[in-house]
């Protein structure tokens, strides 16, 4: 476990709230430091806004640097749904869900007093469906993620909150807003600051909880309504945020293993969690200028990690929002290769990478979009922004808390502390990627029988598919050498991914690269799988296309 160290005076707000903060307790409600952090956050509190933008069929384009009242660049406004229109309170985190049966897109909107569910399939006219009340009180910190059509929701500073599990398919039949109830409440922890989910493995990671020394509390959610405690990562104490993946990056030592990349307040800490009963810390690395290592995300090739530090703007003389770039060629020795300095001076908060872009929610500076194409040279370039807090650009806790950029339609959700749900559409030109398109519905593979298919519909991607189209496959099957696997393009072209072999191992979790540059990107793609031998069986668990 890390030794508690004093990081110095961190000026949390411009309203002169300063405190001496130990890194391991900055968000722990049981400590004076955690309580001081909560007071600092509340010192910047502003009433929720009631400015709504709905019902305009084409939205509001970004023209001359403005869309409605909001400063912008290459990002159009589609709608604003104020907090008063979806249950009240103030906003915090946000995530999204796409209904696999209808393709409808939904926003899952965190608020201080609960979680709102909003149909954004017509993004210029979002439709509020209902509220799942907070379990046991109000909290400024609420977080949620999605797995197998279920939302998993945690909250900090509420002793008995636990993890709410909500079946999202219930939203299909709602016609008028209603108060909702959780399907399941997981009680193995009380408060938790954040939650991460590895959708490939079906494990959730509750972090900053009152268990596991504040490190990742691992939960098996492969059967969503029967979550089971799986283990703890406690070697490095409190974790503020994490991204956990099946590793496919350049370090061959760890390929195929489940790896968590933890933002641990003063370090980037990398942990092998393949064996939940015995997680292994691979590395723990600090960096010059750290104040509070807050959150970060991997580039899609898993070579680089972009890290944001929530308190460095106050400590650095130039006051610029900074993004720290890490080269992960060797997981045992991550290297901080450079730092991006934004034109803005706001506090950075949450970022997610889709294709060649990092979508950052940076409080008063709003949504900022960075091109990461030259990250290997430690260069990032801002290509767009949408500022939901026009009143200022200071390092205070107002404005954009988080964003969700993963919808197939290309819309991006931004949740504002005062503003509520802001739906925007980046307009970044022909280089904008289509992102990830996934099917998580199980498809049984007949033993020694005919081929079965699983479809994925791609929309909103201009032109042809790339020459390096990634096909991520997760198949549960004994004796995987029995399988013949093909990718079928929308026009019927067939790409052989794997032929039958003598490979007797179980299950297939891998990524294929296909040169599909001659194929139109949009349309229905199919994964075609056939078991060509007898005596073994299985199913397609999930698969996706990554553009």
PDB file of C-alpha atoms in Angstrom, residues 27 93 141-143 154-157 191-195 206-209 238-241 292 294 349 401:
ATOM      1  CA  UNK A  27     -12.503  11.796  -1.505  1.00  0.00           C
ATOM      2  CA  UNK A  93     -21.753  11.692 -14.459  1.00  0.00           C
ATOM      3  CA  UNK A 141     -20.675  12.059  -6.820  1.00  0.00           C
ATOM      4  CA  UNK A 142     -22.658   9.463  -8.746  1.00  0.00           C
ATOM      5  CA  UNK A 143     -21.311   7.176 -11.455  1.00  0.00           C
ATOM      6  CA  UNK A 154     -22.821   3.821  -7.386  1.00  0.00           C
ATOM      7  CA  UNK A 155     -22.652   6.990  -5.272  1.00  0.00           C
ATOM      8  CA  UNK A 156     -20.106   8.436  -2.864  1.00  0.00           C
ATOM      9  CA  UNK A 157     -20.666   9.936   0.602  1.00  0.00           C
ATOM     10  CA  UNK A 191     -20.276   4.406  -0.819  1.00  0.00           C
ATOM     11  CA  UNK A 192     -18.136   4.250  -3.952  1.00  0.00           C
ATOM     12  CA  UNK A 193     -16.700   7.157  -5.907  1.00  0.00           C
ATOM     13  CA  UNK A 194     -16.700   5.603  -9.377  1.00  0.00           C
ATOM     14  CA  UNK A 195     -17.403   2.394 -11.227  1.00  0.00           C
ATOM     15  CA  UNK A 206     -16.107  -0.161  -7.851  1.00  0.00           C
ATOM     16  CA  UNK A 207     -13.438   2.289  -6.802  1.00  0.00           C
ATOM     17  CA  UNK A 208     -13.009   4.654  -3.913  1.00  0.00           C
ATOM     18  CA  UNK A 209     -15.352   2.534  -1.807  1.00  0.00           C
ATOM     19  CA  UNK A 238      -7.195   4.530  -2.856  1.00  0.00           C
ATOM     20  CA  UNK A 239      -7.947   4.501  -6.576  1.00  0.00           C
ATOM     21  CA  UNK A 240      -9.835   7.452  -8.007  1.00  0.00           C
ATOM     22  CA  UNK A 241     -10.672   6.041 -11.446  1.00  0.00           C
ATOM     23  CA  UNK A 292      -4.223  14.837  -8.114  1.00  0.00           C
ATOM     24  CA  UNK A 294      -7.775  11.943 -11.534  1.00  0.00           C
ATOM     25  CA  UNK A 349     -12.290  16.106 -15.261  1.00  0.00           C
ATOM     26  CA  UNK A 401     -18.798  16.999 -15.427  1.00  0.00           C
TER      27      UNK A 401
END
